[in-house]
PDB file of C-alpha atoms and ligand atoms in Angstrom:
ATOM      1  CA  MET A   7      35.786 126.642  16.039  1.00  0.00           C
ATOM      2  CA  SER A   8      37.105 123.850  14.223  1.00  0.00           C
ATOM      3  CA  GLU A   9      36.684 120.202  14.775  1.00  0.00           C
ATOM      4  CA  HIS A  10      39.961 119.468  14.944  1.00  0.00           C
ATOM      5  CA  VAL A  11      40.745 121.976  17.789  1.00  0.00           C
ATOM      6  CA  LYS A  12      37.582 121.032  19.753  1.00  0.00           C
ATOM      7  CA  ARG A  13      38.984 117.633  19.878  1.00  0.00           C
ATOM      8  CA  MET A  14      42.334 118.948  21.183  1.00  0.00           C
ATOM      9  CA  ILE A  15      40.875 120.657  23.462  1.00  0.00           C
ATOM     10  CA  ASN A  16      38.787 117.865  24.808  1.00  0.00           C
ATOM     11  CA  ARG A  17      41.762 115.558  24.787  1.00  0.00           C
ATOM     12  CA  ARG A  18      43.791 117.924  26.931  1.00  0.00           C
ATOM     13  CA  HIS A  19      40.928 118.307  29.214  1.00  0.00           C
ATOM     14  CA  ILE A  20      40.423 114.493  29.567  1.00  0.00           C
ATOM     15  CA  LEU A  21      44.187 114.018  30.343  1.00  0.00           C
ATOM     16  CA  LYS A  22      43.842 116.788  33.077  1.00  0.00           C
ATOM     17  CA  LEU A  23      40.729 114.718  34.549  1.00  0.00           C
ATOM     18  CA  TYR A  24      42.411 111.468  33.956  1.00  0.00           C
ATOM     19  CA  SER A  25      45.746 112.536  35.623  1.00  0.00           C
ATOM     20  CA  GLY A  26      43.926 113.892  38.836  1.00  0.00           C
ATOM     21  CA  PHE A  27      41.220 111.108  38.935  1.00  0.00           C
ATOM     22  CA  LEU A  28      44.476 108.725  39.224  1.00  0.00           C
ATOM     23  CA  LEU A  29      46.201 111.163  41.605  1.00  0.00           C
ATOM     24  CA  ALA A  30      43.115 110.910  44.260  1.00  0.00           C
ATOM     25  CA  LEU A  31      43.199 106.970  43.763  1.00  0.00           C
ATOM     26  CA  ASP A  32      47.116 107.486  44.960  1.00  0.00           C
ATOM     27  CA  TRP A  33      45.774 109.385  47.660  1.00  0.00           C
ATOM     28  CA  VAL A  34      43.210 106.649  48.988  1.00  0.00           C
ATOM     29  CA  PHE A  35      45.685 103.805  47.858  1.00  0.00           C
ATOM     30  CA  PRO A  36      49.216 104.687  48.459  1.00  0.00           C
ATOM     31  CA  PRO A  37      51.282 102.985  45.543  1.00  0.00           C
ATOM     32  CA  LYS A  38      54.643 101.378  45.553  1.00  0.00           C
ATOM     33  CA  CYS A  39      57.326 101.468  43.291  1.00  0.00           C
ATOM     34  CA  ILE A  40      57.105  98.312  40.853  1.00  0.00           C
ATOM     35  CA  GLY A  41      61.181  98.319  41.208  1.00  0.00           C
ATOM     36  CA  CYS A  42      62.353  98.711  44.402  1.00  0.00           C
ATOM     37  CA  GLY A  43      58.716  98.744  46.569  1.00  0.00           C
ATOM     38  CA  ILE A  44      59.777 102.208  48.398  1.00  0.00           C
ATOM     39  CA  GLU A  45      56.093 103.681  48.969  1.00  0.00           C
ATOM     40  CA  LYS A  46      54.159 106.820  47.668  1.00  0.00           C
ATOM     41  CA  GLU A  47      55.653 106.203  44.014  1.00  0.00           C
ATOM     42  CA  HIS A  48      54.477 103.986  41.145  1.00  0.00           C
ATOM     43  CA  PHE A  49      58.100 104.238  39.577  1.00  0.00           C
ATOM     44  CA  CYS A  50      60.864 105.965  41.565  1.00  0.00           C
ATOM     45  CA  LYS A  51      63.535 108.189  39.795  1.00  0.00           C
ATOM     46  CA  THR A  52      66.088 105.405  40.841  1.00  0.00           C
ATOM     47  CA  CYS A  53      64.067 102.476  39.419  1.00  0.00           C
ATOM     48  CA  LEU A  54      63.180 104.712  36.290  1.00  0.00           C
ATOM     49  CA  GLU A  55      67.069 105.387  35.599  1.00  0.00           C
ATOM     50  CA  LYS A  56      67.784 101.363  36.158  1.00  0.00           C
ATOM     51  CA  ILE A  57      65.686 101.163  32.641  1.00  0.00           C
ATOM     52  CA  ASN A  58      67.594  99.288  29.800  1.00  0.00           C
ATOM     53  CA  TYR A  59      66.588 101.684  27.128  1.00  0.00           C
ATOM     54  CA  ILE A  60      67.096 100.421  23.571  1.00  0.00           C
ATOM     55  CA  ASN A  61      68.734 103.264  21.819  1.00  0.00           C
ATOM     56  CA  LYS A  62      71.317 102.381  19.291  1.00  0.00           C
ATOM     57  CA  ASP A  63      72.467 100.010  16.563  1.00  0.00           C
ATOM     58  CA  VAL A  64      68.744  98.448  15.963  1.00  0.00           C
ATOM     59  CA  CYS A  65      67.228  96.889  13.103  1.00  0.00           C
ATOM     60  CA  GLN A  66      65.628  99.894  10.810  1.00  0.00           C
ATOM     61  CA  PHE A  67      62.537  97.910  10.636  1.00  0.00           C
ATOM     62  CA  CYS A  68      62.067  95.340  13.951  1.00  0.00           C
ATOM     63  CA  GLY A  69      63.918  97.830  16.019  1.00  0.00           C
ATOM     64  CA  SER A  70      65.781  94.358  17.370  1.00  0.00           C
ATOM     65  CA  PRO A  71      69.469  95.525  18.436  1.00  0.00           C
ATOM     66  CA  ILE A  72      71.939  94.663  15.875  1.00  0.00           C
ATOM     67  CA  ARG A  73      75.721  94.535  15.960  1.00  0.00           C
ATOM     68  CA  PHE A  74      76.631  95.818  12.340  1.00  0.00           C
ATOM     69  CA  GLY A  75      74.530  97.095   9.466  1.00  0.00           C
ATOM     70  CA  THR A  76      71.124  98.643   9.221  1.00  0.00           C
ATOM     71  CA  THR A  77      68.678  95.379   9.256  1.00  0.00           C
ATOM     72  CA  CYS A  78      68.769  92.288  10.871  1.00  0.00           C
ATOM     73  CA  ASN A  79      68.628  88.738   9.148  1.00  0.00           C
ATOM     74  CA  GLU A  80      65.221  88.320   9.830  1.00  0.00           C
ATOM     75  CA  CYS A  81      63.862  91.572   8.109  1.00  0.00           C
ATOM     76  CA  LEU A  82      66.546  90.605   5.008  1.00  0.00           C
ATOM     77  CA  ARG A  83      64.899  87.151   4.689  1.00  0.00           C
ATOM     78  CA  GLU A  84      61.456  88.804   5.136  1.00  0.00           C
ATOM     79  CA  LYS A  85      60.304  92.523   5.302  1.00  0.00           C
ATOM     80  CA  PRO A  86      57.629  92.991   7.607  1.00  0.00           C
ATOM     81  CA  HIS A  87      54.142  94.841   7.128  1.00  0.00           C
ATOM     82  CA  TYR A  88      54.904  97.494   9.148  1.00  0.00           C
ATOM     83  CA  ASP A  89      57.224 100.315   8.600  1.00  0.00           C
ATOM     84  CA  GLN A  90      58.641 100.801  11.857  1.00  0.00           C
ATOM     85  CA  LEU A  91      58.552  99.166  15.112  1.00  0.00           C
ATOM     86  CA  ARG A  92      60.460 100.153  18.150  1.00  0.00           C
ATOM     87  CA  SER A  93      60.643  99.120  21.997  1.00  0.00           C
ATOM     88  CA  VAL A  94      61.558 101.571  24.858  1.00  0.00           C
ATOM     89  CA  SER A  95      63.333  98.945  26.971  1.00  0.00           C
ATOM     90  CA  THR A  96      64.797  95.014  26.836  1.00  0.00           C
ATOM     91  CA  TYR A  97      62.132  93.035  28.914  1.00  0.00           C
ATOM     92  CA  THR A  98      64.420  93.067  31.877  1.00  0.00           C
ATOM     93  CA  PRO A  99      63.911  94.629  35.503  1.00  0.00           C
ATOM     94  CA  PRO A 100      62.600  97.440  36.144  1.00  0.00           C
ATOM     95  CA  ILE A 101      60.205  97.441  32.947  1.00  0.00           C
ATOM     96  CA  SER A 102      59.093  93.619  33.090  1.00  0.00           C
ATOM     97  CA  ASN A 103      58.013  93.802  36.220  1.00  0.00           C
ATOM     98  CA  ALA A 104      55.824  97.079  35.146  1.00  0.00           C
ATOM     99  CA  ILE A 105      54.495  95.046  32.210  1.00  0.00           C
ATOM    100  CA  ARG A 106      53.517  91.893  34.573  1.00  0.00           C
ATOM    101  CA  LEU A 107      51.938  93.983  36.526  1.00  0.00           C
ATOM    102  CA  LEU A 108      49.729  95.647  33.777  1.00  0.00           C
ATOM    103  CA  LYS A 109      48.850  91.954  32.624  1.00  0.00           C
ATOM    104  CA  TYR A 110      47.821  90.997  36.050  1.00  0.00           C
ATOM    105  CA  GLN A 111      46.760  93.940  37.788  1.00  0.00           C
ATOM    106  CA  ARG A 112      44.499  96.819  36.041  1.00  0.00           C
ATOM    107  CA  ASP A 113      46.998  99.441  37.432  1.00  0.00           C
ATOM    108  CA  ILE A 114      45.911 102.320  35.149  1.00  0.00           C
ATOM    109  CA  THR A 115      48.067 104.991  36.966  1.00  0.00           C
ATOM    110  CA  LEU A 116      51.436 102.679  36.046  1.00  0.00           C
ATOM    111  CA  GLY A 117      49.687 102.392  32.581  1.00  0.00           C
ATOM    112  CA  LEU A 118      49.801 106.322  32.356  1.00  0.00           C
ATOM    113  CA  ILE A 119      53.523 106.541  33.783  1.00  0.00           C
ATOM    114  CA  LEU A 120      54.418 104.033  31.092  1.00  0.00           C
ATOM    115  CA  SER A 121      52.798 105.306  28.303  1.00  0.00           C
ATOM    116  CA  GLN A 122      54.843 108.809  28.943  1.00  0.00           C
ATOM    117  CA  LEU A 123      58.199 106.740  28.083  1.00  0.00           C
ATOM    118  CA  MET A 124      56.159 105.369  25.268  1.00  0.00           C
ATOM    119  CA  ALA A 125      54.943 108.931  23.771  1.00  0.00           C
ATOM    120  CA  ASP A 126      58.708 110.081  24.291  1.00  0.00           C
ATOM    121  CA  LYS A 127      59.943 107.463  22.060  1.00  0.00           C
ATOM    122  CA  VAL A 128      57.413 108.477  19.397  1.00  0.00           C
ATOM    123  CA  VAL A 129      58.472 111.845  19.686  1.00  0.00           C
ATOM    124  CA  GLU A 130      61.909 111.147  19.218  1.00  0.00           C
ATOM    125  CA  MET A 131      61.293 108.895  16.267  1.00  0.00           C
ATOM    126  CA  LYS A 132      59.650 111.887  14.636  1.00  0.00           C
ATOM    127  CA  TRP A 133      56.720 109.878  13.311  1.00  0.00           C
ATOM    128  CA  LYS A 134      53.743 111.664  12.026  1.00  0.00           C
ATOM    129  CA  VAL A 135      51.063 109.777  13.371  1.00  0.00           C
ATOM    130  CA  ASP A 136      47.013 110.192  12.817  1.00  0.00           C
ATOM    131  CA  MET A 137      45.533 108.153  15.002  1.00  0.00           C
ATOM    132  CA  VAL A 138      46.775 105.208  17.865  1.00  0.00           C
ATOM    133  CA  LEU A 139      45.480 101.613  18.096  1.00  0.00           C
ATOM    134  CA  ALA A 140      45.849  98.541  20.326  1.00  0.00           C
ATOM    135  CA  VAL A 141      46.649  95.077  19.563  1.00  0.00           C
ATOM    136  CA  PRO A 142      43.597  93.496  20.471  1.00  0.00           C
ATOM    137  CA  MET A 143      42.407  90.715  22.327  1.00  0.00           C
ATOM    138  CA  SER A 144      39.874  88.176  21.586  1.00  0.00           C
ATOM    139  CA  PRO A 145      36.458  89.048  22.807  1.00  0.00           C
ATOM    140  CA  LYS A 146      36.657  85.717  25.096  1.00  0.00           C
ATOM    141  CA  HIS A 147      40.008  86.691  26.414  1.00  0.00           C
ATOM    142  CA  PHE A 148      39.030  90.134  27.126  1.00  0.00           C
ATOM    143  CA  GLN A 149      35.718  89.071  28.833  1.00  0.00           C
ATOM    144  CA  GLU A 150      38.252  86.834  31.093  1.00  0.00           C
ATOM    145  CA  ARG A 151      40.563  89.647  31.887  1.00  0.00           C
ATOM    146  CA  GLY A 152      38.044  92.345  31.729  1.00  0.00           C
ATOM    147  CA  TYR A 153      40.493  94.769  30.351  1.00  0.00           C
ATOM    148  CA  ASN A 154      43.138  95.249  27.107  1.00  0.00           C
ATOM    149  CA  GLN A 155      46.723  95.958  28.939  1.00  0.00           C
ATOM    150  CA  ALA A 156      47.721  97.282  25.387  1.00  0.00           C
ATOM    151  CA  ALA A 157      44.605  99.681  25.588  1.00  0.00           C
ATOM    152  CA  VAL A 158      45.740 100.740  28.916  1.00  0.00           C
ATOM    153  CA  LEU A 159      49.058 102.014  27.553  1.00  0.00           C
ATOM    154  CA  ALA A 160      47.234 103.320  24.039  1.00  0.00           C
ATOM    155  CA  TYR A 161      44.922 105.364  25.601  1.00  0.00           C
ATOM    156  CA  PRO A 162      46.923 107.880  27.136  1.00  0.00           C
ATOM    157  CA  ILE A 163      49.748 107.785  24.721  1.00  0.00           C
ATOM    158  CA  SER A 164      47.171 108.794  22.474  1.00  0.00           C
ATOM    159  CA  LEU A 165      46.086 111.886  25.095  1.00  0.00           C
ATOM    160  CA  LEU A 166      49.732 112.671  25.328  1.00  0.00           C
ATOM    161  CA  LEU A 167      50.372 113.102  21.642  1.00  0.00           C
ATOM    162  CA  ASP A 168      46.973 114.784  21.236  1.00  0.00           C
ATOM    163  CA  LEU A 169      45.681 111.937  18.802  1.00  0.00           C
ATOM    164  CA  ASP A 170      42.638 110.012  18.588  1.00  0.00           C
ATOM    165  CA  PHE A 171      42.565 106.282  20.052  1.00  0.00           C
ATOM    166  CA  GLU A 172      40.279 104.148  17.509  1.00  0.00           C
ATOM    167  CA  SER A 173      39.484 100.955  19.847  1.00  0.00           C
ATOM    168  CA  GLY A 174      37.665  99.394  17.040  1.00  0.00           C
ATOM    169  CA  ALA A 175      39.906  99.812  14.414  1.00  0.00           C
ATOM    170  CA  ILE A 176      41.574  96.247  14.547  1.00  0.00           C
ATOM    171  CA  ILE A 177      39.553  93.269  16.079  1.00  0.00           C
ATOM    172  CA  LYS A 178      40.481  89.596  16.817  1.00  0.00           C
ATOM    173  CA  LYS A 179      38.334  87.342  15.086  1.00  0.00           C
ATOM    174  CA  ARG A 180      39.213  84.339  16.989  1.00  0.00           C
ATOM    175  CA  GLU A 181      40.903  82.834  19.893  1.00  0.00           C
ATOM    176  CA  THR A 182      44.619  81.922  19.391  1.00  0.00           C
ATOM    177  CA  LYS A 183      46.891  79.415  21.488  1.00  0.00           C
ATOM    178  CA  THR A 184      49.739  81.313  23.564  1.00  0.00           C
ATOM    179  CA  GLN A 185      52.504  81.969  21.594  1.00  0.00           C
ATOM    180  CA  VAL A 186      54.958  80.999  24.823  1.00  0.00           C
ATOM    181  CA  GLY A 187      57.269  77.811  23.798  1.00  0.00           C
ATOM    182  CA  LEU A 188      56.681  78.380  20.086  1.00  0.00           C
ATOM    183  CA  SER A 189      59.343  78.307  17.525  1.00  0.00           C
ATOM    184  CA  ALA A 190      59.417  81.633  15.423  1.00  0.00           C
ATOM    185  CA  LYS A 191      57.438  79.916  12.781  1.00  0.00           C
ATOM    186  CA  GLU A 192      54.567  78.834  14.561  1.00  0.00           C
ATOM    187  CA  ARG A 193      54.206  82.010  16.232  1.00  0.00           C
ATOM    188  CA  LYS A 194      53.932  83.721  12.537  1.00  0.00           C
ATOM    189  CA  LEU A 195      51.327  80.826  11.753  1.00  0.00           C
ATOM    190  CA  ASN A 196      49.612  81.106  15.073  1.00  0.00           C
ATOM    191  CA  VAL A 197      48.607  84.534  14.299  1.00  0.00           C
ATOM    192  CA  GLU A 198      48.142  84.474  10.565  1.00  0.00           C
ATOM    193  CA  ASN A 199      44.695  85.594   9.482  1.00  0.00           C
ATOM    194  CA  VAL A 200      43.227  86.382  12.938  1.00  0.00           C
ATOM    195  CA  PHE A 201      42.760  90.326  12.662  1.00  0.00           C
ATOM    196  CA  PHE A 202      40.623  92.196  10.847  1.00  0.00           C
ATOM    197  CA  ALA A 203      41.036  96.296  10.195  1.00  0.00           C
ATOM    198  CA  ASP A 204      38.229  98.145   9.166  1.00  0.00           C
ATOM    199  CA  SER A 205      39.006 100.620   6.165  1.00  0.00           C
ATOM    200  CA  ASN A 206      36.446 103.076   7.008  1.00  0.00           C
ATOM    201  CA  ILE A 207      39.057 103.906   9.949  1.00  0.00           C
ATOM    202  CA  VAL A 208      41.986 103.401   8.871  1.00  0.00           C
ATOM    203  CA  SER A 209      42.364 103.690   5.025  1.00  0.00           C
ATOM    204  CA  GLY A 210      44.818 106.579   3.753  1.00  0.00           C
ATOM    205  CA  LYS A 211      46.028 106.874   7.578  1.00  0.00           C
ATOM    206  CA  ASN A 212      49.046 107.077   9.258  1.00  0.00           C
ATOM    207  CA  VAL A 213      48.570 104.517  12.336  1.00  0.00           C
ATOM    208  CA  LEU A 214      50.520 103.851  15.720  1.00  0.00           C
ATOM    209  CA  VAL A 215      50.356 100.212  17.056  1.00  0.00           C
ATOM    210  CA  VAL A 216      50.796  99.765  20.527  1.00  0.00           C
ATOM    211  CA  ASP A 217      51.301  96.648  22.721  1.00  0.00           C
ATOM    212  CA  ASP A 218      53.084  95.834  25.911  1.00  0.00           C
ATOM    213  CA  VAL A 219      55.652  93.712  24.510  1.00  0.00           C
ATOM    214  CA  SER A 220      56.720  92.102  21.441  1.00  0.00           C
ATOM    215  CA  THR A 221      59.327  89.172  20.759  1.00  0.00           C
ATOM    216  CA  THR A 222      59.427  87.877  17.446  1.00  0.00           C
ATOM    217  CA  GLY A 223      56.961  90.917  16.535  1.00  0.00           C
ATOM    218  CA  ALA A 224      54.578  87.928  14.909  1.00  0.00           C
ATOM    219  CA  THR A 225      51.489  89.396  16.588  1.00  0.00           C
ATOM    220  CA  ILE A 226      52.116  93.013  15.076  1.00  0.00           C
ATOM    221  CA  ASN A 227      53.264  92.103  11.968  1.00  0.00           C
ATOM    222  CA  ALA A 228      49.732  90.027  11.640  1.00  0.00           C
ATOM    223  CA  CYS A 229      47.934  93.360  12.992  1.00  0.00           C
ATOM    224  CA  SER A 230      50.199  95.266  10.212  1.00  0.00           C
ATOM    225  CA  TYR A 231      48.922  92.662   7.189  1.00  0.00           C
ATOM    226  CA  ALA A 232      45.552  93.482   8.111  1.00  0.00           C
ATOM    227  CA  LEU A 233      46.008  97.204   8.159  1.00  0.00           C
ATOM    228  CA  ARG A 234      47.880  97.221   5.010  1.00  0.00           C
ATOM    229  CA  GLN A 235      44.778  95.217   3.478  1.00  0.00           C
ATOM    230  CA  ALA A 236      42.334  97.763   4.812  1.00  0.00           C
ATOM    231  CA  GLY A 237      44.351 100.322   3.405  1.00  0.00           C
ATOM    232  CA  ALA A 238      46.462 102.025   6.091  1.00  0.00           C
ATOM    233  CA  ALA A 239      49.257 104.372   4.911  1.00  0.00           C
ATOM    234  CA  GLN A 240      52.289 104.240   7.235  1.00  0.00           C
ATOM    235  CA  ILE A 241      52.072 101.670   9.608  1.00  0.00           C
ATOM    236  CA  TYR A 242      54.257 102.389  12.979  1.00  0.00           C
ATOM    237  CA  ALA A 243      54.322 100.279  16.164  1.00  0.00           C
ATOM    238  CA  ILE A 244      55.798 100.517  19.571  1.00  0.00           C
ATOM    239  CA  THR A 245      56.056  98.313  22.747  1.00  0.00           C
ATOM    240  CA  LEU A 246      56.970  98.753  25.971  1.00  0.00           C
ATOM    241  CA  GLY A 247      59.524  95.812  26.130  1.00  0.00           C
ATOM    242  CA  LYS A 248      61.654  93.934  23.805  1.00  0.00           C
ATOM    243  CA  ALA A 249      61.967  90.226  24.790  1.00  0.00           C
ATOM    244  CA  ALA A 250      64.977  88.310  23.291  1.00  0.00           C
ATOM    245  CA  PHE A 251      63.549  85.398  21.270  1.00  0.00           C
ATOM    246  CA  SER A 252      63.343  81.613  23.130  1.00  0.00           C
ATOM    247  CA  SER A 253      61.163  79.028  22.063  1.00  0.00           C
ATOM    248  CA  SER A 254      61.581  77.730  25.547  1.00  0.00           C
ATOM    249  CA  PRO A 255      58.237  78.178  27.813  1.00  0.00           C
ATOM    250  CA  LEU A 256      58.725  81.620  29.311  1.00  0.00           C
ATOM    251  CA  GLU A 257      55.811  83.560  30.859  1.00  0.00           C
ATOM    252  CA  LEU A 258      55.669  85.753  27.850  1.00  0.00           C
ATOM    253  CA  GLN A 259      53.016  85.992  24.781  1.00  0.00           C
ATOM    254  CA  SER A 260      53.562  88.101  22.148  1.00  0.00           C
TER     255      SER A 260
HETATM  256 ZN1   ZN B   8      62.137 102.244  43.027  1.00  0.00          ZN
HETATM  257 ZN1   ZN B   9      64.476  93.428  11.812  1.00  0.00          ZN
END
């Protein structure tokens, strides 16, 4: 049996175990729908139907909704370092609630449900991906929160798509201040050269970068720059939510 087949069987096995474990947790701690609060479900059917999916008329690069043409003004001005970035939904309820929960509570079951929406989008885009990566946090931030919400989405995406999750492929070299309240230019400068990608892992590979939310896409672009430097081939990125950019203080970062 080849190494690849062995790994594939192993991933399916992990996915089964992972789902089974989470279902068992639900039995002990009955969940509530993050949209409407109905009991026994994390995300009920009615609330799933309320998701404001971003499906058509988007910029070919950054995935922002546009009224006409194929490329938004920002990407016309400066092409991003990634090949394509897409988001499942606008940053509006119920997805904005779900992202808030992921950020402040370690709801891994919710991560699994949400990652299914993201994996579906990746399949729909027909991206040929070799490995899944998560936008990293700085070691200090990670220590404070205890988990990386991007990885809570990225890991089950890798299981669902039968791909390797490479948690150490990108690292964040230093702490940055929050992107909240910064202008688009300040956001870009804030995350410039803060990421490092390991060429031993990503060189010549098509990668999928996962994050919970993007606004101007500055963070994903900075990760993509590091990945390009490390020789990554195609760079695709997916976020669950896409927030409309505003420099006014929101609770968003990205
Ligand atoms: Zn609901
Ligand atoms: Zn664009």
